[in-house]
Coordinates of C-alpha atoms in Angstrom, one line a residue:
X70 CA -30.0 -18.2 20.6
X71 CA -29.4 -15.4 22.9
X72 CA -32.2 -14.3 25.2
X73 CA -32.8 -11.1 23.7
X74 CA -33.1 -12.5 20.4
X75 CA -35.7 -15.3 21.5
X76 CA -37.9 -12.4 23.4
X77 CA -38.1 -10.3 19.8
X78 CA -39.0 -13.4 18.6
X79 CA -41.6 -14.2 21.0
X80 CA -43.1 -10.5 20.9
X81 CA -43.2 -10.7 16.7
X82 CA -45.6 -13.6 17.4
X83 CA -48.0 -12.5 19.8
X84 CA -51.0 -11.4 18.2
X85 CA -52.9 -10.4 21.2
X86 CA -50.2 -7.7 22.1
X87 CA -51.3 -4.1 20.9
X88 CA -49.6 -1.9 18.3
X89 CA -48.1 0.4 21.1
X90 CA -46.6 -2.0 23.6
X91 CA -45.4 -3.7 20.6
X92 CA -43.5 -0.9 19.3
X93 CA -42.2 0.0 22.9
X94 CA -41.0 -3.6 23.4
X95 CA -39.6 -3.4 19.9
X96 CA -37.3 -0.4 20.5
X97 CA -36.1 -1.9 24.1
X98 CA -34.9 -4.6 22.1
X99 CA -33.3 -3.0 19.7
X100 CA -31.5 -1.3 22.3
X101 CA -30.4 -3.9 24.1
X102 CA -29.4 -6.0 20.9
X103 CA -27.3 -2.5 20.1
X104 CA -25.7 -3.1 23.5
X105 CA -25.1 -6.8 22.8
X106 CA -23.4 -6.4 19.6
X107 CA -21.5 -3.4 20.9
X108 CA -20.1 -5.3 23.8
X109 CA -19.1 -8.0 21.3
X110 CA -17.1 -5.8 19.5
X111 CA -15.2 -4.3 22.3
X112 CA -14.5 -8.1 23.2
X113 CA -13.2 -8.6 19.9
X114 CA -11.2 -5.5 20.0
X115 CA -9.8 -6.2 23.2
X116 CA -8.5 -9.5 22.3
X117 CA -6.6 -8.1 19.2
X118 CA -5.1 -5.4 21.5
X119 CA -4.2 -8.3 23.8
X120 CA -2.5 -10.3 20.6
X121 CA -0.9 -6.7 19.6
X122 CA 0.8 -6.2 23.0
X123 CA 1.8 -9.8 23.1
X124 CA 3.5 -9.8 19.7
X125 CA 6.5 -10.6 21.2
X126 CA 5.8 -13.5 23.1
X127 CA 7.7 -17.1 23.3
X128 CA 6.0 -18.3 20.4
X129 CA 6.2 -15.4 18.0
X130 CA 9.9 -15.2 18.8
X131 CA 10.5 -19.4 18.3
X132 CA 8.6 -18.9 14.9
X133 CA 11.0 -15.8 13.6
X134 CA 14.0 -17.5 15.2
X135 CA 15.5 -19.0 12.0
X136 CA 15.1 -15.7 10.3
X137 CA 17.1 -13.9 13.3
X138 CA 19.8 -16.4 13.6
X139 CA 20.4 -15.9 9.8
X140 CA 22.4 -12.8 10.5
X141 CA 23.7 -13.4 14.0
X142 CA 27.3 -13.3 12.7
X143 CA 26.8 -10.1 11.4
X144 CA 25.4 -7.8 14.0
X145 CA 27.7 -6.7 16.8
X146 CA 27.4 -4.5 20.0
X147 CA 29.2 -1.0 20.1
X148 CA 31.1 0.3 23.6
X149 CA 32.0 3.9 23.7
X150 CA 33.3 5.3 27.0
X151 CA 32.8 2.0 28.5
X152 CA 29.0 1.5 28.0
X153 CA 27.0 0.0 25.5
X154 CA 25.5 2.8 23.0
X155 CA 24.5 0.7 19.9
X156 CA 24.6 -2.1 18.0
X157 CA 26.4 -2.2 14.3
X158 CA 26.2 -4.2 11.2
X159 CA 28.8 -6.1 9.8
X160 CA 29.3 -3.9 6.1
X161 CA 32.5 -5.8 4.7
X162 CA 34.7 -8.7 5.5
X163 CA 37.8 -6.7 6.1
X164 CA 36.4 -5.2 9.5
X165 CA 34.1 -2.6 8.7
X166 CA 30.7 -2.0 10.6
X167 CA 27.8 0.6 10.0
X168 CA 26.4 2.3 13.6
X169 CA 25.1 5.3 14.7
X170 CA 26.9 8.3 14.9
X171 CA 25.6 10.6 17.4
X172 CA 26.0 7.6 20.1
X173 CA 30.2 7.7 20.1
X174 CA 30.4 10.0 22.8
X175 CA 33.2 8.5 24.4
X176 CA 36.6 7.0 23.9
X177 CA 37.8 4.2 23.6
X178 CA 35.3 2.8 20.7
X179 CA 35.2 -1.1 21.2
X180 CA 33.1 -3.6 19.0
X181 CA 31.6 -7.1 20.8
X182 CA 31.1 -9.8 18.6
X183 CA 28.4 -12.4 18.6
X184 CA 30.3 -14.7 20.4
X185 CA 31.3 -11.9 22.8
X186 CA 35.1 -11.2 21.8
X187 CA 35.9 -7.8 22.3
X188 CA 38.0 -5.9 20.0
X189 CA 39.3 -2.0 19.5
X190 CA 37.5 0.0 16.7
X191 CA 38.0 3.6 15.2
X192 CA 35.9 5.9 13.4
X193 CA 36.6 5.4 9.7
X194 CA 34.2 7.4 8.0
X195 CA 31.1 9.6 8.9
X196 CA 27.5 10.8 7.0
X197 CA 26.5 13.4 9.6
X198 CA 23.2 14.0 7.5
X199 CA 22.0 10.4 7.9
X200 CA 23.7 9.8 11.5
X201 CA 26.1 7.3 10.3
X202 CA 29.6 6.2 11.1
X203 CA 31.6 3.6 9.8
X204 CA 33.7 1.5 11.6
X205 CA 37.2 0.1 11.3
X206 CA 38.0 -3.2 13.6
X207 CA 41.5 -2.7 14.8
X208 CA 42.4 -5.9 14.6
X209 CA 43.1 -9.0 12.2
X210 CA 39.4 -10.6 12.3
X211 CA 37.2 -11.4 9.6
X212 CA 33.8 -11.1 9.7
X213 CA 30.7 -12.2 7.8
X214 CA 28.9 -9.0 5.8
X215 CA 25.4 -8.8 5.6
X216 CA 23.5 -8.2 2.0
X217 CA 21.6 -5.0 1.6
X218 CA 18.5 -5.5 -0.3
X219 CA 16.6 -2.4 -1.9
X220 CA 12.8 -3.4 -1.2
X221 CA 10.5 -1.5 0.4
X222 CA 8.2 -3.4 2.8
X223 CA 3.9 -2.9 2.9
X224 CA 1.9 -1.2 5.5
X225 CA 1.3 -3.6 8.1
X226 CA 3.9 -6.0 7.1
X227 CA 6.0 -7.5 10.1
X228 CA 9.7 -6.4 10.6
X229 CA 12.1 -7.9 12.7
X230 CA 14.9 -6.3 14.5
X231 CA 17.9 -8.6 15.4
X232 CA 20.3 -8.1 18.3
X233 CA 24.2 -9.1 18.6
X234 CA 23.6 -12.9 19.7
X235 CA 20.2 -13.9 16.8
X236 CA 17.9 -13.1 19.5
X237 CA 15.4 -10.6 18.1
X238 CA 15.3 -7.4 20.2
X239 CA 11.9 -6.5 19.0
X240 CA 9.4 -7.4 16.3
X241 CA 7.0 -4.4 14.9
X242 CA 4.7 -3.0 12.0
X243 CA 5.7 -1.0 9.2
X244 CA 3.7 2.0 10.2
X245 CA 5.0 4.8 7.2
X246 CA 7.0 4.8 3.9
X247 CA 10.0 6.7 3.6
X248 CA 10.1 10.2 3.8
X249 CA 12.6 12.9 4.7
X250 CA 12.5 14.0 8.7
X251 CA 14.0 17.9 9.1
X252 CA 16.0 17.9 12.2
X253 CA 15.2 19.8 15.2
X254 CA 18.6 20.3 17.1
X255 CA 19.0 23.4 19.3
X256 CA 21.6 25.1 21.6
X257 CA 18.2 25.9 24.0
X258 CA 18.5 29.6 23.9
X259 CA 16.6 32.6 22.8
X260 CA 18.8 35.2 21.8
X261 CA 18.7 39.0 20.9
X262 CA 20.9 41.8 20.0
X263 CA 23.4 43.3 22.5
X264 CA 23.6 47.2 22.8
X265 CA 27.2 46.7 20.6
X266 CA 25.4 44.3 18.3
X267 CA 26.8 40.6 19.6
X268 CA 24.6 37.7 20.8
X269 CA 23.3 38.1 23.7
X270 CA 21.3 35.5 25.6
X271 CA 17.7 36.6 26.3
X272 CA 16.4 32.9 27.9
X273 CA 17.5 29.4 28.3
X274 CA 15.8 26.3 28.2
X275 CA 15.5 24.0 31.2
X276 CA 17.0 20.4 29.9
X277 CA 18.9 22.1 27.4
X278 CA 22.4 21.6 26.1
X279 CA 22.8 25.1 26.8
X280 CA 21.2 24.8 30.3
X281 CA 23.3 21.8 30.9
X282 CA 26.6 23.6 30.1
X283 CA 26.0 26.4 32.4
X284 CA 24.9 29.5 30.0
X285 CA 22.8 31.8 31.6
X286 CA 20.6 35.1 31.1
X287 CA 22.8 38.0 29.9
X288 CA 25.9 35.7 28.4
X289 CA 27.2 37.1 25.1
X290 CA 28.2 34.0 22.9
X291 CA 31.1 35.3 21.0
X292 CA 32.8 32.2 19.2
X293 CA 31.4 28.8 18.4
X294 CA 34.2 26.0 17.7
X295 CA 36.7 28.5 18.1
X296 CA 35.3 30.9 15.0
X297 CA 34.6 34.5 16.0
X298 CA 30.6 34.9 15.4
X299 CA 30.2 38.7 15.2
X300 CA 26.2 38.9 16.0
X301 CA 23.1 37.2 16.4
X302 CA 22.4 36.4 13.0
X303 CA 25.6 34.8 12.4
X304 CA 25.7 32.5 15.7
X305 CA 22.1 31.3 14.4
X306 CA 23.2 30.2 11.0
X307 CA 26.2 28.4 12.9
X308 CA 23.8 26.8 15.4
X309 CA 21.2 25.8 12.6
X310 CA 23.9 23.2 10.7
X311 CA 24.4 21.3 14.2
X312 CA 22.6 18.3 14.5
X313 CA 21.1 16.8 17.6
X314 CA 23.7 15.0 19.4
X315 CA 26.5 17.2 18.2
X316 CA 28.8 18.8 20.6
X317 CA 29.7 22.7 20.4
X318 CA 32.7 24.5 22.5
X319 CA 30.8 28.1 23.1
X320 CA 32.8 30.9 24.0
X321 CA 31.2 33.4 26.5
X322 CA 31.4 36.4 27.8
X323 CA 30.2 37.2 31.1
X324 CA 29.7 40.4 33.6
X325 CA 31.0 39.9 36.7
X326 CA 30.4 41.5 39.9
X327 CA 33.0 43.8 39.5
X328 CA 31.6 45.4 36.2
X329 CA 34.3 43.4 34.4
X330 CA 33.8 40.7 31.6
X331 CA 35.0 37.3 32.2
X332 CA 35.7 35.0 29.3
X333 CA 34.2 31.1 29.7
X334 CA 34.7 28.4 27.4
X335 CA 31.9 26.0 27.9
X336 CA 30.9 22.6 26.0
X337 CA 27.3 22.2 25.2
X338 CA 25.5 19.5 23.5
X339 CA 22.7 20.0 20.9
X340 CA 19.7 18.5 21.8
X341 CA 16.4 17.5 19.8
X342 CA 13.9 20.3 20.8
X343 CA 11.4 17.6 21.2
X344 CA 13.4 16.2 24.1
X345 CA 13.5 19.8 25.2
X346 CA 10.1 20.6 25.8
X347 CA 9.0 17.4 26.7
X348 CA 7.2 17.3 30.1
X349 CA 8.1 15.0 32.7
X350 CA 4.8 12.7 32.5
X351 CA 5.6 12.7 28.6
X352 CA 9.0 11.3 29.2
X353 CA 7.8 8.7 31.2
X354 CA 5.0 7.8 28.9
X355 CA 7.6 7.8 25.6
X356 CA 10.4 6.0 27.6
X357 CA 14.1 6.4 26.9
X358 CA 14.6 8.2 23.5
X359 CA 18.1 8.1 21.2
X360 CA 19.6 11.7 21.3
X361 CA 19.2 12.2 17.8
X362 CA 15.8 11.4 16.6
X363 CA 15.0 13.6 14.0
X364 CA 17.5 14.7 10.9
X365 CA 17.2 11.9 8.1
X366 CA 17.2 12.2 4.6
X367 CA 14.8 9.3 3.9
X368 CA 13.4 6.7 7.0
X369 CA 10.6 4.4 7.2
X370 CA 8.7 3.9 10.7
X371 CA 8.0 0.9 12.5
X372 CA 6.4 0.7 15.9
X373 CA 9.3 -1.9 17.3
X374 CA 9.9 -0.9 20.7
X375 CA 13.9 -0.2 20.3
X376 CA 15.8 0.8 23.5
X377 CA 17.9 3.7 21.8
X378 CA 21.4 1.3 22.2
X379 CA 19.7 -1.3 20.0
X380 CA 20.1 1.1 17.0
X381 CA 22.6 0.6 14.7
X382 CA 21.4 -2.8 13.4
X383 CA 19.5 -4.2 10.7
X384 CA 15.9 -4.6 10.1
X385 CA 14.6 -7.8 8.5
X386 CA 11.7 -8.4 6.8
X387 CA 9.5 -12.2 7.6
X388 CA 11.5 -13.0 4.0
X389 CA 14.8 -12.3 5.5
X390 CA 15.7 -9.9 3.7
X391 CA 17.9 -6.8 4.9
X392 CA 15.9 -3.8 4.1
X393 CA 17.2 -1.1 6.5
X394 CA 19.3 -0.1 9.5
X395 CA 17.3 1.4 12.7
X396 CA 18.7 4.9 13.3
X397 CA 16.5 6.1 16.2
X398 CA 14.0 5.3 18.7
X399 CA 11.9 8.7 18.1
X400 CA 8.5 7.8 20.6
X401 CA 7.0 4.9 22.6
X402 CA 6.2 3.1 19.8
X403 CA 8.0 5.2 17.0
X404 CA 11.0 3.7 16.0
X405 CA 12.9 5.3 12.0
X406 CA 15.2 2.4 9.9
X407 CA 17.3 4.1 7.2
X408 CA 16.1 2.0 4.0
X409 CA 18.4 -0.4 2.2
X410 CA 18.6 2.0 -0.8
X411 CA 19.6 5.2 1.0
X412 CA 22.4 3.2 3.1
X413 CA 23.8 1.1 -0.2
X414 CA 24.5 5.0 -1.7
X415 CA 25.9 6.1 1.9
X416 CA 28.1 3.0 2.2
X417 CA 29.7 2.8 -1.0
X418 CA 31.2 6.7 -0.8
X419 CA 32.1 5.8 2.7
X420 CA 34.0 2.6 2.4
X421 CA 36.1 4.2 -0.7
X422 CA 36.8 7.4 1.7
X423 CA 37.8 4.6 4.5
X424 CA 39.9 2.5 2.0
X425 CA 41.6 5.6 0.4
X426 CA 42.6 6.8 3.6
X427 CA 44.3 3.9 4.6

């Protein structure tokens, strides 16, 4: 028995103690018991927190390794411009893989299979709306496709994200069911009308694609991707269709020192507005995030900590079913996955399109 409990019983049984003293002591004991109970709950909560932080410890990894191993021949690594940028999921035995489109920012594109073999690949089809790219391996190789299963995981269930060699890259918990995420792609400028009606840059956001490209206050945007833009409204409407990660070619008029106008061509990358506005401290807390972390028809959310180059691979439930494709690292403990129901629909039309073009 706890000492505080023993003292309370002793007082309760003592007939010589007057009622006033009894009440005061009882109140003190009650406060003491409250502190003990609170401390106990804090210890329990701390133990739970520690257990959650160690969710991917060696024992847990060993437990789920058979599930992850079951798909090891069907997960590849994507290299673009000479560096790893994403994972890819094998979806057809004749050389097709599905990956995250916005990470494919440079040539050549290559695929590294589970056994380390490296093959050239090309983009065979894209679906910008959900940031998907279908890759075709440019080699005579037979692959083992995964079977996507239209299954909705329950909230708080465990999810497994396998890597290229079968080793799990993360274990997470299902947090939010499938929902639409509106895209927040921005060039990073505030526009106004110039005296002659053209799109005048009034302000450039630091850390934006416009800032990186060299756009400055006072510039006139007269064309996007080679198409003439007559005024501010047309520029805004064109940029509204651009997703985070998209590259755009800007044609700019800039006043020079002799009061003339120079025509400049600039390549700018559309960035997610969340990233543009992010403070340095927020960036440290959130860690590396995907260039495109918004703009999806449907995603479910889980708390697996993925690196951006670990998106594009499959998500498994604890029965080993492939229930989705990881598509974005959106926050410190926020990852998005496209559900299999959506992926199956997109994939069917993408394969038809790609095979029809061969």
